[in-house]
Amino acid sequence: MRGVVAMDGPSGTGKSTVSRRLAQACSAAYLDTGAMYRAATLAVLRAGLGEQAPAAELARAATSASIESGTDPAAPTITLDGADVSAEIRGPEVTALVSAVSAVSEVRTELVARQHALIRAAVDGGGGIIVEGRDIGTVVVPDAPLKVYLTASPEVRAARRGRQDAKAGRDSDLHRTLADVERRDRLDSSRRVSPLYAAADALVLDTDLLSADAVLDRLRELVADRG
Ligand code: C5P
């Protein structure tokens, strides 16, 4: 494939798993924009700031950090100021603050510019790229030839997050995870800048009733048609 596939949806829909596997199956690059917002949030925490800090301070800490995202789907990497932070950005402190940091418009402007550079490099290099996030089909690549919006009920998504946490050795509690999923849905969908919603021309897939394999099969057919 040569173009961009925009994969959006809330957390716990299986978006990352399916996006990575799709990229590998299509020999395409892969960009996890959520990891970039998480790394920016880790920079904010390291600067000693929290939710109560003024937006300008959050923006300064987040945008002055050096964040590098690898786009190899076999080994996605994310570094902050030169060090690998892929495990740290999944921790509870970052998860609790990321929606607040990603609602700051200066943070989005900076990270979207970096995303555009990575997407351009993949497309100019002659390959395609699968880009996952919340605003890819609506804001980052509104002319993507294929846009997919994955959804699932909050309960199913919280259970998936819980299994991922257990696998990664992170403490988790189903009630707390469900509350976090619902809180982030609310914040991500209601923010003023780039809120989470399905683009009018996105294919919406409900993954409550679909396995990752079934979603992947459907996406491979779609990529073969228009990717
Ligand atoms: O995908 P993940 O759950 O890691 O994303 C973490 C958070 O980053 C989301 O809850 C959302 O607040 C933010 N995000 C965003 N725009 C994106 C990707 C993620 O605002 N394109």
Tab-separated table of C-alpha atoms and ligand atoms in Angstrom:
chain	number	residue	atom	x	y	z
A	1	MET	CA	0.000	0.000	0.000
A	2	ARG	CA	1.124	3.575	-0.649
A	3	GLY	CA	-1.314	5.837	1.143
A	4	VAL	CA	-2.372	6.605	4.701
A	5	VAL	CA	-4.837	4.592	6.751
A	6	ALA	CA	-6.394	6.683	9.542
A	7	MET	CA	-7.363	4.574	12.558
A	8	ASP	CA	-9.321	6.400	15.233
A	9	GLY	CA	-11.391	5.481	18.253
A	10	PRO	CA	-11.360	5.518	22.034
A	11	SER	CA	-9.012	3.462	24.188
A	12	GLY	CA	-9.374	-0.299	24.512
A	13	THR	CA	-10.954	-0.937	21.107
A	14	GLY	CA	-8.013	-3.038	19.964
A	15	LYS	CA	-6.807	-0.158	17.773
A	16	SER	CA	-3.091	-0.553	18.532
A	17	THR	CA	-3.021	-4.318	18.082
A	18	VAL	CA	-4.928	-4.193	14.824
A	19	SER	CA	-3.016	-1.158	13.474
A	20	ARG	CA	0.360	-2.761	14.112
A	21	ARG	CA	-0.680	-6.080	12.618
A	22	LEU	CA	-2.193	-4.333	9.590
A	23	ALA	CA	1.016	-2.358	9.043
A	24	GLN	CA	3.081	-5.551	9.215
A	25	ALA	CA	0.734	-7.380	6.856
A	26	CYS	CA	0.914	-4.519	4.324
A	27	SER	CA	4.655	-3.788	4.780
A	28	ALA	CA	3.640	-0.283	5.829
A	29	ALA	CA	4.956	2.010	8.553
A	30	TYR	CA	3.029	2.533	11.808
A	31	LEU	CA	2.585	5.637	13.927
A	32	ASP	CA	1.027	5.593	17.409
A	33	THR	CA	0.095	9.238	18.032
A	34	GLY	CA	-1.269	8.374	21.497
A	35	ALA	CA	2.285	7.439	22.514
A	36	MET	CA	3.425	10.943	21.471
A	37	TYR	CA	0.760	12.601	23.685
A	38	ARG	CA	1.758	10.242	26.489
A	39	ALA	CA	5.470	11.128	26.123
A	40	ALA	CA	4.577	14.844	26.164
A	41	THR	CA	2.588	14.184	29.349
A	42	LEU	CA	5.567	12.433	30.928
A	43	ALA	CA	7.634	15.557	30.153
A	44	VAL	CA	4.982	17.640	31.952
A	45	LEU	CA	5.149	15.361	35.011
A	46	ARG	CA	8.954	15.480	35.016
A	47	ALA	CA	8.725	19.275	35.013
A	48	GLY	CA	6.806	18.944	38.288
A	49	LEU	CA	3.502	20.109	36.772
A	50	GLY	CA	-0.005	18.689	37.204
A	51	GLU	CA	-3.581	19.217	36.046
A	52	GLN	CA	-3.876	22.511	37.925
A	53	ALA	CA	-0.961	24.147	36.065
A	54	PRO	CA	-1.828	26.942	33.609
A	55	ALA	CA	-2.180	25.756	29.992
A	56	ALA	CA	0.808	27.902	28.935
A	57	GLU	CA	3.076	26.075	31.400
A	58	LEU	CA	1.796	22.661	30.328
A	59	ALA	CA	2.413	23.681	26.707
A	60	ARG	CA	5.936	24.914	27.426
A	61	ALA	CA	6.957	21.692	29.189
A	62	ALA	CA	5.303	19.450	26.589
A	63	THR	CA	6.558	21.218	23.482
A	64	SER	CA	10.150	21.793	24.587
A	65	ALA	CA	10.669	18.050	25.122
A	66	SER	CA	12.450	16.044	22.468
A	67	ILE	CA	10.076	13.224	21.488
A	68	GLU	CA	11.074	10.714	18.803
A	69	SER	CA	8.705	8.051	17.472
A	70	GLY	CA	9.942	5.038	15.533
A	71	THR	CA	7.566	3.887	12.786
A	72	ASP	CA	8.576	0.218	12.454
A	73	PRO	CA	5.459	-1.822	13.344
A	74	ALA	CA	7.617	-4.778	14.419
A	75	ALA	CA	9.292	-2.672	17.113
A	76	PRO	CA	7.551	0.651	17.778
A	77	THR	CA	9.718	2.937	19.892
A	78	ILE	CA	9.178	6.235	21.658
A	79	THR	CA	11.922	8.237	23.297
A	80	LEU	CA	11.826	11.322	25.499
A	81	ASP	CA	15.021	13.371	25.605
A	82	GLY	CA	16.908	10.406	24.136
A	83	ALA	CA	15.716	7.679	26.540
A	84	ASP	CA	13.216	4.919	25.751
A	85	VAL	CA	10.010	5.612	27.706
A	86	SER	CA	7.701	3.011	26.132
A	87	ALA	CA	6.926	1.337	29.461
A	88	GLU	CA	6.777	4.488	31.594
A	89	ILE	CA	4.209	6.231	29.367
A	90	ARG	CA	1.673	3.433	30.086
A	91	GLY	CA	1.793	3.995	33.855
A	92	PRO	CA	-1.129	5.392	35.904
A	93	GLU	CA	0.362	8.892	36.418
A	94	VAL	CA	0.619	9.514	32.676
A	95	THR	CA	-2.765	7.898	31.982
A	96	ALA	CA	-4.434	10.151	34.568
A	97	LEU	CA	-2.996	13.375	33.084
A	98	VAL	CA	-2.787	12.696	29.334
A	99	SER	CA	-6.283	13.908	28.415
A	100	ALA	CA	-5.642	17.267	30.117
A	101	VAL	CA	-2.303	17.761	28.352
A	102	SER	CA	-3.677	16.706	24.964
A	103	ALA	CA	-6.535	19.220	25.284
A	104	VAL	CA	-4.048	22.139	25.140
A	105	SER	CA	-4.104	23.517	21.596
A	106	GLU	CA	-0.367	24.482	21.483
A	107	VAL	CA	0.522	20.896	22.401
A	108	ARG	CA	-1.633	19.570	19.564
A	109	THR	CA	-0.230	22.052	17.027
A	110	GLU	CA	3.335	20.964	17.842
A	111	LEU	CA	2.651	17.225	17.876
A	112	VAL	CA	0.514	17.327	14.726
A	113	ALA	CA	3.412	19.086	12.919
A	114	ARG	CA	5.741	16.243	13.995
A	115	GLN	CA	3.134	13.671	12.915
A	116	HIS	CA	2.869	15.336	9.482
A	117	ALA	CA	6.659	15.106	9.057
A	118	LEU	CA	6.693	11.373	9.918
A	119	ILE	CA	3.705	10.658	7.650
A	120	ARG	CA	5.276	12.619	4.772
A	121	ALA	CA	8.563	10.712	5.175
A	122	ALA	CA	6.759	7.352	4.952
A	123	VAL	CA	4.655	8.367	1.952
A	124	ASP	CA	7.576	10.046	0.134
A	125	GLY	CA	9.609	6.894	0.760
A	126	GLY	CA	7.075	5.048	-1.416
A	127	GLY	CA	5.358	3.088	1.340
A	128	GLY	CA	2.126	3.505	3.197
A	129	ILE	CA	1.547	4.252	6.854
A	130	ILE	CA	-1.104	3.266	9.377
A	131	VAL	CA	-1.663	6.152	11.793
A	132	GLU	CA	-3.661	5.605	14.953
A	133	GLY	CA	-5.118	8.173	17.319
A	134	ARG	CA	-8.235	10.208	18.048
A	135	ASP	CA	-8.202	12.912	15.347
A	136	ILE	CA	-6.370	11.298	12.431
A	137	GLY	CA	-9.306	11.099	10.021
A	138	THR	CA	-10.792	14.420	11.134
A	139	VAL	CA	-7.754	16.713	11.576
A	140	VAL	CA	-4.337	15.143	10.928
A	141	VAL	CA	-5.031	13.460	7.544
A	142	PRO	CA	-8.568	14.515	6.562
A	143	ASP	CA	-7.965	13.332	2.971
A	144	ALA	CA	-6.802	9.801	3.935
A	145	PRO	CA	-8.150	7.329	1.363
A	146	LEU	CA	-9.168	4.924	4.123
A	147	LYS	CA	-10.520	5.967	7.519
A	148	VAL	CA	-11.593	3.496	10.156
A	149	TYR	CA	-13.228	4.255	13.491
A	150	LEU	CA	-13.160	1.416	16.016
A	151	THR	CA	-15.622	1.426	18.879
A	152	ALA	CA	-16.675	-0.993	21.651
A	153	SER	CA	-18.661	-0.737	24.859
A	154	PRO	CA	-16.818	0.786	27.852
A	155	GLU	CA	-17.053	-2.528	29.762
A	156	VAL	CA	-15.403	-4.536	26.988
A	157	ARG	CA	-12.724	-1.867	26.562
A	158	ALA	CA	-11.967	-1.752	30.294
A	159	ALA	CA	-11.654	-5.541	30.392
A	160	ARG	CA	-9.194	-5.402	27.458
A	161	ARG	CA	-7.148	-2.685	29.177
A	162	GLY	CA	-7.106	-4.818	32.358
A	163	ARG	CA	-5.734	-7.802	30.425
A	164	GLN	CA	-3.046	-5.605	28.820
A	165	ASP	CA	-2.065	-4.250	32.247
A	166	ALA	CA	-1.840	-7.764	33.699
A	167	LYS	CA	0.293	-8.897	30.758
A	168	ALA	CA	2.650	-5.946	31.217
A	169	GLY	CA	2.856	-6.596	34.987
A	170	ARG	CA	1.030	-3.357	35.905
A	171	ASP	CA	-1.373	-3.301	38.856
A	172	SER	CA	-4.949	-2.812	37.767
A	173	ASP	CA	-8.441	-2.963	39.107
A	174	LEU	CA	-11.444	-3.376	36.791
A	175	HIS	CA	-13.609	-0.708	38.451
A	176	ARG	CA	-10.814	1.834	38.381
A	177	THR	CA	-9.962	0.976	34.765
A	178	LEU	CA	-13.620	1.339	33.729
A	179	ALA	CA	-13.841	4.696	35.505
A	180	ASP	CA	-10.652	5.821	33.734
A	181	VAL	CA	-11.918	4.669	30.316
A	182	GLU	CA	-15.189	6.577	30.825
A	183	ARG	CA	-13.420	9.670	32.147
A	184	ARG	CA	-11.019	9.796	29.188
A	185	ASP	CA	-13.890	9.207	26.707
A	186	ARG	CA	-15.706	12.159	28.234
A	187	LEU	CA	-12.668	14.455	28.202
A	188	ASP	CA	-11.445	13.403	24.735
A	189	SER	CA	-14.925	13.733	23.162
A	190	SER	CA	-15.877	17.034	24.756
A	191	ARG	CA	-12.657	19.048	24.407
A	192	ARG	CA	-12.721	22.210	22.273
A	193	VAL	CA	-9.735	21.324	20.063
A	194	SER	CA	-9.807	18.192	17.896
A	195	PRO	CA	-12.408	16.246	19.890
A	196	LEU	CA	-12.759	12.510	19.369
A	197	TYR	CA	-15.485	11.632	16.851
A	198	ALA	CA	-15.831	9.487	13.759
A	199	ALA	CA	-15.198	11.341	10.478
A	200	ALA	CA	-18.320	11.354	8.286
A	201	ASP	CA	-16.523	9.174	5.722
A	202	ALA	CA	-15.013	6.704	8.245
A	203	LEU	CA	-15.978	3.068	8.300
A	204	VAL	CA	-17.235	2.413	11.843
A	205	LEU	CA	-16.482	-1.044	13.240
A	206	ASP	CA	-17.894	-2.178	16.576
A	207	THR	CA	-15.301	-4.556	18.048
A	208	ASP	CA	-17.526	-5.879	20.873
A	209	LEU	CA	-18.592	-8.591	18.502
A	210	LEU	CA	-15.471	-8.890	16.366
A	211	SER	CA	-12.170	-10.588	17.193
A	212	ALA	CA	-8.899	-8.844	16.313
A	213	ASP	CA	-8.460	-11.429	13.516
A	214	ALA	CA	-11.878	-10.593	12.072
A	215	VAL	CA	-11.176	-6.836	12.187
A	216	LEU	CA	-7.799	-7.398	10.549
A	217	ASP	CA	-9.321	-9.493	7.730
A	218	ARG	CA	-11.873	-6.750	7.042
A	219	LEU	CA	-9.172	-4.060	7.027
A	220	ARG	CA	-6.920	-6.030	4.696
A	221	GLU	CA	-9.804	-6.281	2.215
A	222	LEU	CA	-10.389	-2.530	2.485
A	223	VAL	CA	-6.693	-1.737	1.996
A	224	ALA	CA	-6.624	-4.001	-1.057
A	225	ASP	CA	-9.582	-1.983	-2.437
A	226	ARG	CA	-8.484	1.565	-1.650
A	227	GLY	CA	-5.394	1.775	0.566
B	1	C5P	O1	-4.220	5.898	22.423
B	1	C5P	P1	-3.898	6.187	23.881
B	1	C5P	O2	-4.935	5.685	24.821
B	1	C5P	O3	-2.513	5.804	24.255
B	1	C5P	O4	-3.935	7.782	23.953
B	1	C5P	C1	-3.744	8.445	25.161
B	1	C5P	C2	-4.446	9.793	25.161
B	1	C5P	O5	-3.801	10.658	24.216
B	1	C5P	C3	-5.924	9.801	24.761
B	1	C5P	O6	-6.778	9.526	25.855
B	1	C5P	C4	-6.099	11.233	24.261
B	1	C5P	O7	-6.320	12.121	25.351
B	1	C5P	C5	-4.737	11.562	23.667
B	1	C5P	N1	-4.691	11.478	22.211
B	1	C5P	C6	-5.160	12.549	21.484
B	1	C5P	N2	-5.050	12.553	20.128
B	1	C5P	C7	-4.501	11.520	19.476
B	1	C5P	C8	-4.031	10.391	20.202
B	1	C5P	C9	-4.159	10.388	21.578
B	1	C5P	O8	-5.662	13.511	22.050
B	1	C5P	N3	-4.378	11.573	18.144
